[in-house]
Amino acid sequence: MPSSNFIDYVKIYCRSGKGGAGSMHFHRAKYLPKGGPDGGDGGKGGSIILRGNRNLWTLLHLKYQKHIMATDGGKGGDSRSFGKDGEDRVIEVPCGTVVYDGDTGEFICEVRDHNERVVLLKGGRGGLGNWHFRTATNQAPRYAQPGEPAQERNVILQLKVLADVGLVGFPNAGKSTLLSVVSAAKPEIADYPFTTLTPQLGIVSYRDGQSFCMADIPGIIEGAAEGKGLGLRFLRHIERNAVLLFMVPATAKDIAAEYHILLHELEKYNPELLTKARILAISKCDLLEDTPDAQRATRNAQLSEELGIPVVHISAVSGLGISELKDMLWVELNKEQNQVIEISHAPIDIAMREEAESDVAIEDDDEQQTIYLNEVEEEWDLNKYKGIGWDE
């Protein structure tokens, strides 16, 4: 999917429908001049409903739909006739969509499963007609209830992709290369930072026809939790992963130090990420001199003891350690404590997030904007175009 079509953040204004007013009416018929109250109830206002759709992978369909409003309920009529109910507005969203308040950043709800329905804003109830207020001492009530007002709020929809394994690493750590080797995904690969601009998903085949899903996010740099680089926009995509695969190139000066920097950024973003299973893959081992298997195993054991997580040396180019890495990931994924992926969604910083989105919007506008020099430097002189047939 082109990066311009991957939309995982939208802010929209939603408003439910208000309830219809009850009717104040008295029955009138021949030979029945005082038939009594028969005002009907008002109709219910439409609600704003979110529904999960597994066929959607992005929020692109909501990018230019900034206002979503349900219809109001109809007014009640005579002869105890009810007003028409307002139509609900159903918003189709991908599974894994999280909803926040657009003004405060507080978490509201999330949609996880296919066809799961969540009422975001409830429509107002219709008012009761004067028929409901008749009593022995008040046989002709001249009042009825108004309908309940509509609910409105700004909401932020964020997509957090669903995957089993999430790749975490600095730019150019070899994450996209690994994903392209172990799955059929075709992410962009190049020798410069931030080649990956949007999350990429791939299905990794395992033994006996089994498989698991792996997600690659743009590289994280130090300070990503404060908005540096692209990490702030895409760190949320690894919140649902059961296992985090950290990748540090073998050419790094201090592998343990780079691992702790990545871990610190995840902790600042959401401390609950540290509770997930972690594996460290030392990539690009083909760039080093040939190392005996016994020496490599000893080095892995020492580093694993120091960091407290499994460590494996891999090379996506030569295939070194790829099978061993798959085995380690499969073992972690099948552990009972990693089966249920539950994580609380922390409130988001509205100001920082809006600033990041505005920067992206400005970049997109710069790419698409066309400037005509005649409009900037001089006025259109139509006289010089006359006589060539276009104005006849």
Coordinates of C-alpha atoms in Angstrom, one line a residue:
M1 CA 0.0 0.0 0.0
P2 CA 1.4 3.4 -0.9
S3 CA 2.5 5.5 2.1
S4 CA 0.1 8.3 1.1
N5 CA -2.8 5.8 1.4
F6 CA -1.9 4.5 4.9
I7 CA -3.9 6.7 7.2
D8 CA -3.9 5.6 10.9
Y9 CA -5.0 8.9 12.5
V10 CA -8.1 11.0 11.8
K11 CA -9.9 13.6 13.9
I12 CA -13.6 14.0 13.2
Y13 CA -16.6 15.8 14.7
C14 CA -19.5 13.6 15.6
R15 CA -23.1 14.5 16.6
S16 CA -26.0 12.2 17.3
G17 CA -29.6 13.1 16.5
K18 CA -31.8 14.9 19.0
G19 CA -35.1 13.3 20.1
G20 CA -38.3 14.5 18.5
A21 CA -40.7 16.6 20.6
G22 CA -43.9 15.0 21.9
S23 CA -47.2 16.2 20.6
M24 CA -49.8 18.2 22.5
H25 CA -53.0 17.3 20.7
F26 CA -56.6 16.7 21.6
H27 CA -58.9 14.3 19.8
R28 CA -61.7 16.0 17.8
A29 CA -64.4 14.0 16.0
K30 CA -68.0 14.3 15.1
Y31 CA -70.2 13.8 18.2
L32 CA -67.0 13.8 20.3
P33 CA -66.1 17.4 20.8
K34 CA -64.0 16.6 23.9
G35 CA -62.2 13.4 23.1
G36 CA -59.3 14.0 25.4
P37 CA -55.5 14.1 24.8
D38 CA -54.0 11.9 22.1
G39 CA -50.6 13.5 21.4
G40 CA -48.0 10.9 20.3
D41 CA -44.4 10.5 21.3
G42 CA -41.4 12.0 19.5
G43 CA -39.1 9.7 17.6
K44 CA -35.6 8.7 18.9
G45 CA -32.6 10.5 17.5
G46 CA -30.0 8.6 15.5
S47 CA -26.8 7.3 17.2
I48 CA -23.2 7.3 16.1
I49 CA -22.0 3.7 16.0
L50 CA -18.6 2.2 15.3
R51 CA -18.4 -1.2 13.7
G52 CA -15.3 -3.3 13.1
N53 CA -14.5 -4.4 9.6
R54 CA -11.7 -6.9 9.0
N55 CA -11.6 -5.9 5.3
L56 CA -10.3 -2.5 6.1
W57 CA -6.6 -1.9 6.8
T58 CA -6.6 1.9 7.1
L59 CA -8.7 5.0 8.0
L60 CA -8.3 6.4 4.5
H61 CA -12.1 6.4 3.9
L62 CA -12.5 8.9 6.9
K63 CA -9.7 11.2 6.0
Y64 CA -11.9 13.8 4.2
Q65 CA -15.1 13.0 6.2
K66 CA -14.6 15.5 9.0
H67 CA -18.2 15.8 10.1
I68 CA -20.5 12.8 10.8
M69 CA -24.0 13.5 12.0
A70 CA -27.0 11.4 12.6
T71 CA -30.5 12.6 11.8
D72 CA -33.0 13.9 14.4
G73 CA -36.1 12.2 15.5
G74 CA -39.5 13.3 14.1
K75 CA -42.2 15.0 16.1
G76 CA -45.1 13.1 17.5
G77 CA -48.5 13.4 15.9
D78 CA -52.2 13.2 16.7
S79 CA -54.1 9.9 17.4
R80 CA -51.1 8.8 19.5
S81 CA -48.9 8.5 16.3
F82 CA -45.2 8.3 17.0
G83 CA -42.6 10.4 15.3
K84 CA -40.1 8.8 13.0
D85 CA -36.8 7.6 14.5
G86 CA -33.7 9.2 13.3
E87 CA -31.2 7.2 11.2
D88 CA -28.1 5.9 12.9
R89 CA -24.7 6.6 11.3
V90 CA -22.5 3.5 11.3
I91 CA -18.8 4.2 10.9
E92 CA -16.8 1.3 9.5
V93 CA -13.4 1.1 11.1
P94 CA -10.5 -1.5 10.9
C95 CA -10.2 -4.0 13.7
G96 CA -7.7 -2.5 16.2
T97 CA -9.1 1.1 16.1
V98 CA -8.8 3.1 19.4
V99 CA -11.0 6.1 20.0
Y100 CA -9.9 9.2 22.1
D101 CA -11.6 12.4 23.1
G102 CA -10.5 15.0 20.5
D103 CA -10.2 17.8 23.1
T104 CA -8.7 16.1 26.2
G105 CA -7.0 13.1 24.7
E106 CA -8.7 10.7 27.2
F107 CA -9.3 7.1 26.0
I108 CA -13.0 6.4 25.1
C109 CA -13.2 2.9 23.6
E110 CA -11.7 0.5 21.1
V111 CA -13.0 -1.8 18.4
R112 CA -11.1 -5.1 18.2
D113 CA -13.3 -7.7 16.5
H114 CA -15.1 -8.0 13.2
N115 CA -18.7 -6.8 13.3
E116 CA -18.2 -5.5 16.9
R117 CA -20.5 -2.5 17.4
V118 CA -19.7 0.3 19.9
V119 CA -22.2 3.1 20.4
L120 CA -20.0 6.2 20.4
L121 CA -22.8 8.8 20.8
K122 CA -26.3 7.8 21.8
G123 CA -29.2 9.6 20.1
G124 CA -31.6 11.6 22.2
R125 CA -34.8 10.0 23.5
G126 CA -38.1 11.3 22.0
G127 CA -40.4 13.4 24.2
L128 CA -43.7 12.0 25.6
G129 CA -46.9 13.3 24.2
N130 CA -49.6 14.8 26.4
W131 CA -51.5 11.5 26.3
H132 CA -49.1 10.2 28.9
F133 CA -49.8 13.0 31.3
R134 CA -53.6 12.5 31.6
T135 CA -54.9 11.9 35.1
A136 CA -58.2 11.9 36.9
T137 CA -57.5 15.4 38.2
N138 CA -55.8 16.6 35.0
Q139 CA -57.8 15.3 32.1
A140 CA -56.7 17.8 29.5
P141 CA -52.9 18.4 29.9
R142 CA -51.7 21.1 27.7
Y143 CA -48.1 20.2 27.7
A144 CA -45.7 17.6 26.3
Q145 CA -42.1 16.7 26.7
P146 CA -39.4 18.1 24.4
G147 CA -37.0 15.6 23.0
E148 CA -33.5 15.0 24.6
P149 CA -30.8 17.1 23.0
A150 CA -28.1 15.7 20.8
Q151 CA -24.7 14.7 21.9
E152 CA -21.6 16.0 20.2
R153 CA -17.9 15.7 20.6
N154 CA -14.6 15.7 18.7
V155 CA -13.0 12.3 18.5
I156 CA -9.7 11.0 17.4
L157 CA -9.5 7.6 15.7
Q158 CA -6.2 5.8 15.9
L159 CA -5.4 2.6 14.2
K160 CA -3.1 0.2 16.0
V161 CA -2.3 -2.7 13.7
L162 CA -2.8 -6.3 14.9
A163 CA 0.3 -8.4 14.7
D164 CA 2.0 -11.1 16.7
V165 CA 5.6 -9.9 16.5
G166 CA 6.7 -6.3 16.3
L167 CA 10.2 -5.2 15.0
V168 CA 11.9 -2.5 17.0
G169 CA 15.2 -0.8 16.1
F170 CA 17.0 2.2 14.9
P171 CA 16.9 3.3 11.2
N172 CA 18.8 1.0 8.9
A173 CA 18.9 -1.8 11.4
G174 CA 17.7 -4.3 8.8
K175 CA 14.1 -4.6 9.8
S176 CA 12.6 -4.3 6.4
T177 CA 15.2 -6.6 4.9
L178 CA 14.3 -9.3 7.5
L179 CA 10.6 -8.9 6.8
S180 CA 11.1 -9.3 3.1
V181 CA 13.1 -12.5 3.6
V182 CA 10.8 -14.3 6.1
S183 CA 7.5 -13.2 4.5
A184 CA 6.1 -12.2 1.1
A185 CA 5.9 -8.6 2.1
K186 CA 7.8 -6.2 -0.2
P187 CA 8.7 -3.1 1.9
E188 CA 11.0 -0.5 0.5
I189 CA 14.6 -1.2 1.2
A190 CA 17.4 1.4 0.7
D191 CA 20.7 2.5 2.3
Y192 CA 19.4 5.6 4.0
P193 CA 17.5 6.4 7.2
F194 CA 13.7 6.2 7.5
T195 CA 13.2 4.2 4.3
T196 CA 10.1 2.8 6.0
L197 CA 7.5 5.5 6.4
T198 CA 4.5 3.4 7.2
P199 CA 4.0 0.2 9.1
Q200 CA 4.4 -3.0 7.1
L201 CA 2.8 -6.3 7.8
G202 CA 4.0 -9.8 6.7
I203 CA 2.8 -13.3 7.3
V204 CA 5.8 -15.5 8.3
S205 CA 5.5 -19.2 7.3
Y206 CA 6.5 -21.8 9.9
R207 CA 6.5 -25.6 10.0
D208 CA 3.5 -27.8 9.3
G209 CA 1.6 -25.0 7.6
Q210 CA 1.6 -22.7 10.6
S211 CA 2.3 -19.0 10.5
F212 CA 2.3 -15.8 12.5
C213 CA 2.1 -12.1 11.6
M214 CA 5.1 -9.7 11.9
A215 CA 4.9 -5.9 11.8
D216 CA 7.7 -3.5 10.9
I217 CA 7.4 0.1 12.0
P218 CA 9.6 3.1 11.0
G219 CA 12.9 3.3 12.8
I220 CA 13.1 4.7 16.3
I221 CA 15.6 7.3 17.3
E222 CA 16.6 8.6 20.7
G223 CA 13.9 11.0 21.9
A224 CA 11.1 9.4 19.8
A225 CA 8.7 9.5 22.7
E226 CA 9.1 13.3 22.8
G227 CA 8.2 13.6 19.1
K228 CA 11.6 13.3 17.4
G229 CA 11.7 11.4 14.1
L230 CA 8.7 9.3 13.2
G231 CA 8.6 7.1 16.3
L232 CA 5.8 9.0 18.1
R233 CA 3.4 8.4 15.2
F234 CA 4.0 4.7 14.9
L235 CA 5.0 3.4 18.4
R236 CA 1.4 2.7 19.0
H237 CA 1.4 -0.1 16.4
I238 CA 3.5 -2.3 18.6
E239 CA 1.3 -2.0 21.7
R240 CA -0.8 -5.1 20.6
N241 CA 2.2 -7.3 19.7
A242 CA 2.8 -10.4 21.8
V243 CA 6.5 -10.4 21.3
L244 CA 8.9 -7.5 20.6
L245 CA 11.9 -8.3 18.4
F246 CA 14.7 -5.8 19.0
M247 CA 17.2 -5.5 16.1
V248 CA 20.6 -4.0 16.5
P249 CA 23.2 -4.3 13.7
A250 CA 26.4 -6.2 14.5
T251 CA 28.4 -3.1 13.4
A252 CA 27.2 -1.1 16.4
K253 CA 29.8 0.1 18.8
D254 CA 27.9 -1.0 21.9
I255 CA 25.0 -3.4 21.2
A256 CA 23.8 -3.4 24.9
A257 CA 23.8 0.4 25.0
E258 CA 21.6 0.7 21.8
Y259 CA 19.2 -2.0 23.2
H260 CA 18.8 0.0 26.4
I261 CA 18.2 3.2 24.4
L262 CA 15.3 1.5 22.5
L263 CA 14.0 0.0 25.7
H264 CA 14.0 3.4 27.4
E265 CA 12.0 5.0 24.5
L266 CA 9.4 2.3 24.8
E267 CA 9.2 2.8 28.6
K268 CA 8.7 6.6 28.2
Y269 CA 6.0 6.0 25.6
N270 CA 4.1 3.4 27.6
P271 CA 5.6 1.5 30.6
E272 CA 3.4 -1.5 30.0
L273 CA 5.4 -2.3 26.8
L274 CA 8.1 -3.6 29.1
T275 CA 5.9 -6.4 30.3
K276 CA 6.0 -8.0 26.8
A277 CA 8.3 -10.8 25.8
R278 CA 11.5 -9.5 24.1
I279 CA 14.1 -11.1 21.8
L280 CA 17.3 -9.4 20.6
A281 CA 18.4 -10.1 17.1
I282 CA 21.9 -8.9 16.1
S283 CA 21.5 -8.3 12.4
K284 CA 23.9 -7.8 9.5
C285 CA 26.4 -10.5 10.7
D286 CA 27.5 -11.0 7.1
L287 CA 29.4 -7.7 7.3
L288 CA 31.7 -9.1 10.0
E289 CA 34.5 -11.6 9.5
D290 CA 33.6 -15.3 9.7
T291 CA 33.1 -16.3 13.3
P292 CA 33.1 -20.0 14.4
D293 CA 29.7 -21.2 15.6
A294 CA 31.0 -22.1 19.0
Q295 CA 32.4 -18.6 19.5
R296 CA 29.1 -17.0 18.3
A297 CA 27.1 -19.2 20.7
T298 CA 29.3 -18.2 23.6
R299 CA 28.9 -14.5 22.7
N300 CA 25.1 -14.9 22.5
A301 CA 25.0 -16.6 25.9
Q302 CA 27.1 -13.8 27.5
L303 CA 24.9 -11.1 26.0
S304 CA 21.7 -13.0 26.9
E305 CA 22.8 -13.3 30.5
E306 CA 23.7 -9.6 30.7
L307 CA 20.4 -8.4 29.2
G308 CA 18.1 -11.1 30.5
I309 CA 16.5 -11.9 27.1
P310 CA 17.2 -14.4 24.3
V311 CA 19.9 -13.3 21.8
V312 CA 20.5 -14.6 18.3
H313 CA 22.9 -13.5 15.5
I314 CA 21.2 -13.3 12.1
S315 CA 21.9 -12.2 8.5
A316 CA 18.9 -11.7 6.2
V317 CA 21.2 -11.7 3.2
S318 CA 23.0 -15.0 3.8
G319 CA 20.2 -16.6 5.8
L320 CA 22.3 -17.1 9.0
G321 CA 20.2 -17.7 12.1
I322 CA 16.8 -17.2 10.4
S323 CA 15.5 -20.6 11.2
E324 CA 16.8 -20.3 14.8
L325 CA 15.0 -16.9 15.0
K326 CA 11.7 -18.4 13.8
D327 CA 12.0 -21.1 16.4
M328 CA 12.6 -18.6 19.2
L329 CA 9.7 -16.4 18.1
W330 CA 7.3 -19.4 17.9
V331 CA 8.2 -20.6 21.3
E332 CA 7.6 -17.2 22.8
L333 CA 4.3 -16.8 21.0
N334 CA 3.0 -20.1 22.3
K335 CA 3.7 -19.4 25.9
E336 CA 0.5 -19.0 28.0
Q337 CA 1.4 -15.6 29.4
N338 CA 1.8 -14.2 25.8
Q339 CA -1.6 -15.5 24.5
V340 CA -3.7 -12.6 25.9
I341 CA -2.6 -9.2 24.7
E342 CA -4.1 -6.7 27.1
I343 CA -2.7 -3.2 27.5
S344 CA -4.3 0.0 28.8
H345 CA -4.3 2.9 26.4
A346 CA -2.7 5.9 27.9
P347 CA -4.1 9.4 27.1
I348 CA -2.5 11.1 24.1
D349 CA -0.9 14.6 24.0
I350 CA -3.3 16.5 21.7
A351 CA -0.9 19.4 21.1
M352 CA 2.1 17.3 20.2
R353 CA 0.0 15.0 18.0
E354 CA -1.6 17.9 16.1
E355 CA 1.8 19.4 15.5
A356 CA 3.1 16.2 14.1
E357 CA 0.1 15.8 11.8
S358 CA 0.3 19.4 10.6
D359 CA 3.9 18.9 9.6
V360 CA 3.0 15.9 7.5
A361 CA 0.1 17.8 5.9
I362 CA 2.5 20.7 5.0
E363 CA 4.9 18.2 3.4
D364 CA 2.0 16.7 1.4
D365 CA 0.8 20.1 0.2
D366 CA 4.3 21.1 -0.9
E367 CA 4.5 17.9 -3.1
Q368 CA 1.2 18.5 -4.7
Q369 CA 1.2 22.3 -5.0
T370 CA 1.6 23.7 -8.5
I371 CA 2.7 27.3 -9.0
Y372 CA 2.2 29.1 -12.2
L373 CA 4.7 31.8 -12.8
N374 CA 2.3 34.0 -14.7
E375 CA 0.1 34.3 -11.6
V376 CA 3.0 35.2 -9.4
E377 CA 5.1 37.6 -11.5
E378 CA 2.5 39.3 -13.7
E379 CA -1.1 39.6 -14.5
W380 CA -2.6 37.5 -17.3
D381 CA -2.3 39.5 -20.6
L382 CA -4.9 38.0 -22.9
N383 CA -4.2 40.4 -25.8
K384 CA -1.0 38.5 -26.7
Y385 CA -3.1 35.3 -27.3
K386 CA -5.6 36.9 -29.6
G387 CA -5.5 36.2 -33.3
I388 CA -4.4 32.5 -33.0
G389 CA -7.9 31.1 -33.2
W390 CA -8.6 30.1 -29.6
D391 CA -11.0 33.1 -28.9
E392 CA -13.1 32.7 -32.0

